[in-house]
GROMACS .gro file of N, CA and C in nm:
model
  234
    1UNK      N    1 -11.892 -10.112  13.415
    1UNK     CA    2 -11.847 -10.225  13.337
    1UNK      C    3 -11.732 -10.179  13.248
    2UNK      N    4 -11.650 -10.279  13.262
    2UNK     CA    5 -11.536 -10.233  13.206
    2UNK      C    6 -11.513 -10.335  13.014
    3UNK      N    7 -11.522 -10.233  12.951
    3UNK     CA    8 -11.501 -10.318  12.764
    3UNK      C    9 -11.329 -10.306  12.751
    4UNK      N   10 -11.303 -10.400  12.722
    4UNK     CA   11 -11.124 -10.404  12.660
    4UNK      C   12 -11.174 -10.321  12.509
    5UNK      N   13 -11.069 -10.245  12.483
    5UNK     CA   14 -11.040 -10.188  12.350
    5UNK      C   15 -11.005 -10.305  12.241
    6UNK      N   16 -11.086 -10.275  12.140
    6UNK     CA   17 -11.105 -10.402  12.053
    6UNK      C   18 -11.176 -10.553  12.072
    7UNK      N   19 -11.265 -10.551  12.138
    7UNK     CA   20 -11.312 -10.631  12.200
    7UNK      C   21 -11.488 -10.591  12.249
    8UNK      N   22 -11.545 -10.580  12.064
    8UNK     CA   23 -11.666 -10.560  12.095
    8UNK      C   24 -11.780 -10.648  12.114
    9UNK      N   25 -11.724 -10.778  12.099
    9UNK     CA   26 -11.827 -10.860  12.165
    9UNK      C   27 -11.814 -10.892  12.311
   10UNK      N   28 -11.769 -10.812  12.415
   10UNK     CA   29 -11.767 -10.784  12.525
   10UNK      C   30 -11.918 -10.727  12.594
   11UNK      N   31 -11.955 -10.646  12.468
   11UNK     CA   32 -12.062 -10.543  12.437
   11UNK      C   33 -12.168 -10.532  12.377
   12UNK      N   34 -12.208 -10.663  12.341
   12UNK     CA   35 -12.323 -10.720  12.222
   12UNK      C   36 -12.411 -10.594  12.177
   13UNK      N   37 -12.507 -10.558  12.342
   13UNK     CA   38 -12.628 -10.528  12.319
   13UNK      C   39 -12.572 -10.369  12.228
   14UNK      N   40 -12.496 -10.300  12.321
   14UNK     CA   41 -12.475 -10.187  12.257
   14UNK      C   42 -12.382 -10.178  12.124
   15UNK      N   43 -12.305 -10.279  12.080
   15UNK     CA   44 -12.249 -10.245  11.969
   15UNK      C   45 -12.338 -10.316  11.849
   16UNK      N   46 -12.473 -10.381  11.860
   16UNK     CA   47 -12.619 -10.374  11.816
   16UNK      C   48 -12.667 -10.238  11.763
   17UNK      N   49 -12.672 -10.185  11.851
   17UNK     CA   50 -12.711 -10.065  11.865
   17UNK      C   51 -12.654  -9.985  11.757
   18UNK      N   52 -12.488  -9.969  11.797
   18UNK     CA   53 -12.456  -9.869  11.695
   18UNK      C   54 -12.436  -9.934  11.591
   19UNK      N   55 -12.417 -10.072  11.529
   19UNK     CA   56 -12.428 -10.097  11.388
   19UNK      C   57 -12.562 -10.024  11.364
   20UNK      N   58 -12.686 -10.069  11.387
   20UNK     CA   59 -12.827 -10.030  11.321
   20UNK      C   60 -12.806  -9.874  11.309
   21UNK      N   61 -12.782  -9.841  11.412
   21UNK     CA   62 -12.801  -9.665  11.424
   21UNK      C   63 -12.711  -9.628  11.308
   22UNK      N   64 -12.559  -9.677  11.279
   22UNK     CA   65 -12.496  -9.623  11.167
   22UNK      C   66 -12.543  -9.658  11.017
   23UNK      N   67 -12.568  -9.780  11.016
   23UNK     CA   68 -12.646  -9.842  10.898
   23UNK      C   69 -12.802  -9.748  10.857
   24UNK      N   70 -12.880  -9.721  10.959
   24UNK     CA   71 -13.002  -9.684  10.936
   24UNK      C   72 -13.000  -9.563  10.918
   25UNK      N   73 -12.905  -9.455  11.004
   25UNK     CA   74 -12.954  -9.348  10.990
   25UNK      C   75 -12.817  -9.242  10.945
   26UNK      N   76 -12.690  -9.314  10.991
   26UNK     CA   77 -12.547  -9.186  10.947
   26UNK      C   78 -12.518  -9.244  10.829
   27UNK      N   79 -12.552  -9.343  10.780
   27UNK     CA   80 -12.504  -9.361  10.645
   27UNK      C   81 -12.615  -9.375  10.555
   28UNK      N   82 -12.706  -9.377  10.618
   28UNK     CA   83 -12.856  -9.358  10.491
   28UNK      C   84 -12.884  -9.215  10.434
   29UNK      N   85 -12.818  -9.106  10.566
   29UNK     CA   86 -12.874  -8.937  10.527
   29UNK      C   87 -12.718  -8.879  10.439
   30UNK      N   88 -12.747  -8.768  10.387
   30UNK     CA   89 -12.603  -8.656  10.435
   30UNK      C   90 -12.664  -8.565  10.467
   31UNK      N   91 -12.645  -8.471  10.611
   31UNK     CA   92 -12.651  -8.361  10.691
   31UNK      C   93 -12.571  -8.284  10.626
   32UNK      N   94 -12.707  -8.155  10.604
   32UNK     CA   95 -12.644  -8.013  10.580
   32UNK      C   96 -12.593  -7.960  10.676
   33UNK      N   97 -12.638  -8.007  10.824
   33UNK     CA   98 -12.566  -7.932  10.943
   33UNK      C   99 -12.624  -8.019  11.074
   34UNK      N  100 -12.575  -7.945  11.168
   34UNK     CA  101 -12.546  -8.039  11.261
   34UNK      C  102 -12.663  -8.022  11.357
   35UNK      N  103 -12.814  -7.938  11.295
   35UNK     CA  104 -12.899  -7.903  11.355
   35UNK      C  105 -12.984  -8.071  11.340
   36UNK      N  106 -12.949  -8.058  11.129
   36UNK     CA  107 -13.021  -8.193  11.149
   36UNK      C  108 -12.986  -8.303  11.176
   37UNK      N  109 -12.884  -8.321  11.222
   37UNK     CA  110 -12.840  -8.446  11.273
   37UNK      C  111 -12.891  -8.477  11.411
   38UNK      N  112 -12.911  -8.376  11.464
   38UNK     CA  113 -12.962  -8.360  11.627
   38UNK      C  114 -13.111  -8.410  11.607
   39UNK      N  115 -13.189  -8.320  11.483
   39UNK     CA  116 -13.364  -8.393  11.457
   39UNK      C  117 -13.356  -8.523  11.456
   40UNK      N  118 -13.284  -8.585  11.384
   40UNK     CA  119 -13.255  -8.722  11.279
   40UNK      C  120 -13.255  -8.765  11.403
   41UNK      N  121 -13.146  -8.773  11.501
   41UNK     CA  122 -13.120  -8.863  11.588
   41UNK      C  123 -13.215  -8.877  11.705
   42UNK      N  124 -13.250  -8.751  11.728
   42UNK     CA  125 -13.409  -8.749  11.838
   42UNK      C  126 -13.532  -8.824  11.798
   43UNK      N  127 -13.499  -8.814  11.617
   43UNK     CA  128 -13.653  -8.921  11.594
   43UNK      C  129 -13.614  -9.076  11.574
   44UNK      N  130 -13.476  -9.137  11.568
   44UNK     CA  131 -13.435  -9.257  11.549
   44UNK      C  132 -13.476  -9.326  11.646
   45UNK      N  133 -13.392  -9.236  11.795
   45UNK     CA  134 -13.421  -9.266  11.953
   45UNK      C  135 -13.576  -9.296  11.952
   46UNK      N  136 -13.645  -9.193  11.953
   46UNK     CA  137 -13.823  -9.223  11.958
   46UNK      C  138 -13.865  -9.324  11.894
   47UNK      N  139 -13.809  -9.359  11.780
   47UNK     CA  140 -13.889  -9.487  11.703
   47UNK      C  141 -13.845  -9.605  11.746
   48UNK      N  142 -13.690  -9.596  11.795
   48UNK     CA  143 -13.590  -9.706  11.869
   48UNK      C  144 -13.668  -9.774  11.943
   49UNK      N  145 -13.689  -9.684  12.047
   49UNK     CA  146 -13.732  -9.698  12.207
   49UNK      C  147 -13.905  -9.706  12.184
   50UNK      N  148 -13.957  -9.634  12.097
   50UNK     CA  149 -14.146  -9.650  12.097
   50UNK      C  150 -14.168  -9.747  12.024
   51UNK      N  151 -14.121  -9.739  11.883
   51UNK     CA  152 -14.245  -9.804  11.777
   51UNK      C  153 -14.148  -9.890  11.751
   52UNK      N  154 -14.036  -9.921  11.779
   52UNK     CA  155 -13.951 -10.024  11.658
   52UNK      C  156 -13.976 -10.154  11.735
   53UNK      N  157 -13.998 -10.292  11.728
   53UNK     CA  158 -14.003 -10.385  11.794
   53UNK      C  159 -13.873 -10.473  11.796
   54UNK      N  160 -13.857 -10.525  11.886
   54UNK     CA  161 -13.689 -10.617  11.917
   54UNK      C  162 -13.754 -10.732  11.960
   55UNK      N  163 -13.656 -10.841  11.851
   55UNK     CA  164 -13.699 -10.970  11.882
   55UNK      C  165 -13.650 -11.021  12.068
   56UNK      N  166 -13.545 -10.947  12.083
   56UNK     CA  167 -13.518 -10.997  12.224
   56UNK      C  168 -13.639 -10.928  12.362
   57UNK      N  169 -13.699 -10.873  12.319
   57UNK     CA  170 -13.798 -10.836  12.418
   57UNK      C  171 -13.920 -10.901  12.334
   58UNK      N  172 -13.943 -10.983  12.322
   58UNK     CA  173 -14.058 -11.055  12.272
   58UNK      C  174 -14.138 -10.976  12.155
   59UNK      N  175 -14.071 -10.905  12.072
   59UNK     CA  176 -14.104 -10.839  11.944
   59UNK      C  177 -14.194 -10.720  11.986
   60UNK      N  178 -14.182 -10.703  12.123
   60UNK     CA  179 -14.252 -10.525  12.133
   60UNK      C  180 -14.135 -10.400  12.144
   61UNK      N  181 -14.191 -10.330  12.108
   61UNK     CA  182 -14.119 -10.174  12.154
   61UNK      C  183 -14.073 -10.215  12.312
   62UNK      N  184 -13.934 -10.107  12.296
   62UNK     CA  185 -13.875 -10.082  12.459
   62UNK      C  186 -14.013 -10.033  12.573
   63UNK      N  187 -14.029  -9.971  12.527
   63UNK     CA  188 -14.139  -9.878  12.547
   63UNK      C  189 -14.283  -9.942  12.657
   64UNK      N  190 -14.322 -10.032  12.532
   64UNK     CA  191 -14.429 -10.118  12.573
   64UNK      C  192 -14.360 -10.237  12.644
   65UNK      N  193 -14.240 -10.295  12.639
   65UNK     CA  194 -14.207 -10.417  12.687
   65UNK      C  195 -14.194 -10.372  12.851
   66UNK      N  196 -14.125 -10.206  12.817
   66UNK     CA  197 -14.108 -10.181  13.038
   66UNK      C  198 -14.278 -10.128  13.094
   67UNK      N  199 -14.368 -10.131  12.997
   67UNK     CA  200 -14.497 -10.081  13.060
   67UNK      C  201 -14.554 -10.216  13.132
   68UNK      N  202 -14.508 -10.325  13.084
   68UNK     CA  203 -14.576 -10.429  13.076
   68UNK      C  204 -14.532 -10.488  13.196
   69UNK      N  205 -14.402 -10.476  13.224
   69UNK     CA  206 -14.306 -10.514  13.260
   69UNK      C  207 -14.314 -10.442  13.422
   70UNK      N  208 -14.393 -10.328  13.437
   70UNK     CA  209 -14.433 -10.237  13.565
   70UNK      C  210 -14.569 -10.331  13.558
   71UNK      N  211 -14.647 -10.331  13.501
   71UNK     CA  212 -14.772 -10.355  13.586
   71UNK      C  213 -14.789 -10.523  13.596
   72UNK      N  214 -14.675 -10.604  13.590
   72UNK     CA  215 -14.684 -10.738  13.608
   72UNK      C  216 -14.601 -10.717  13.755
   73UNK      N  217 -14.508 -10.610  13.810
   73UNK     CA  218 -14.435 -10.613  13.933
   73UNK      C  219 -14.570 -10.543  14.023
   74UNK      N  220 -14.654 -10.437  13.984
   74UNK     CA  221 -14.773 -10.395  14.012
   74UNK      C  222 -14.874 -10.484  14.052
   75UNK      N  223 -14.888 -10.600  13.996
   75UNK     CA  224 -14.996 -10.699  14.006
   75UNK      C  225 -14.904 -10.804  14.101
   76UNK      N  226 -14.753 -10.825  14.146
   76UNK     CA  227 -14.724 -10.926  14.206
   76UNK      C  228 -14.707 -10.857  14.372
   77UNK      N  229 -14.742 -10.726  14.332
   77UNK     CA  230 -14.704 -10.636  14.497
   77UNK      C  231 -14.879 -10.621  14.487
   78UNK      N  232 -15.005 -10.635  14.448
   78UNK     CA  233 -15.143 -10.621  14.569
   78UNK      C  234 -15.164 -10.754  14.561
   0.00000   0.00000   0.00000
């Protein structure tokens, strides 16, 4: 997929993304180094994708919305 330069509503879901991610986590900390920025961002991802809920997936985690989301294609294949 191709985004025009300057033209981020081309891009909803992901430029979503990086507002929250900059709002929540690069402008909430200051990093002594670039070890913790690597922690910070491995536990944002985990809470992103596990525990955080999104109104566009019916207010569950990524996580739980594709578990759900396998065993309803699971139950339409026996």
């Amino acid at each position: 997929m191709y985004i025009q330069p300057g033209k981020p509503q081309q891009n909803g879901l992901v430029e979503r993304f990086n507002g929250s991610f900059r709002r929540e986590l690069l402008d909430a900390y200051l990093f002594e180094n670039l070890s913790q920025v690597r922690d910070m961002v491995w536990f944002c991802l985990l809470d992103y994708n596990g525990e955080r809920t999104h109104e566009s997936l019916g207010n569950l985690p990524p996580a739980a919305y594709r578990a759900k989301l396998e065993n309803y294609h699971l139950e339409l294949c026996h």
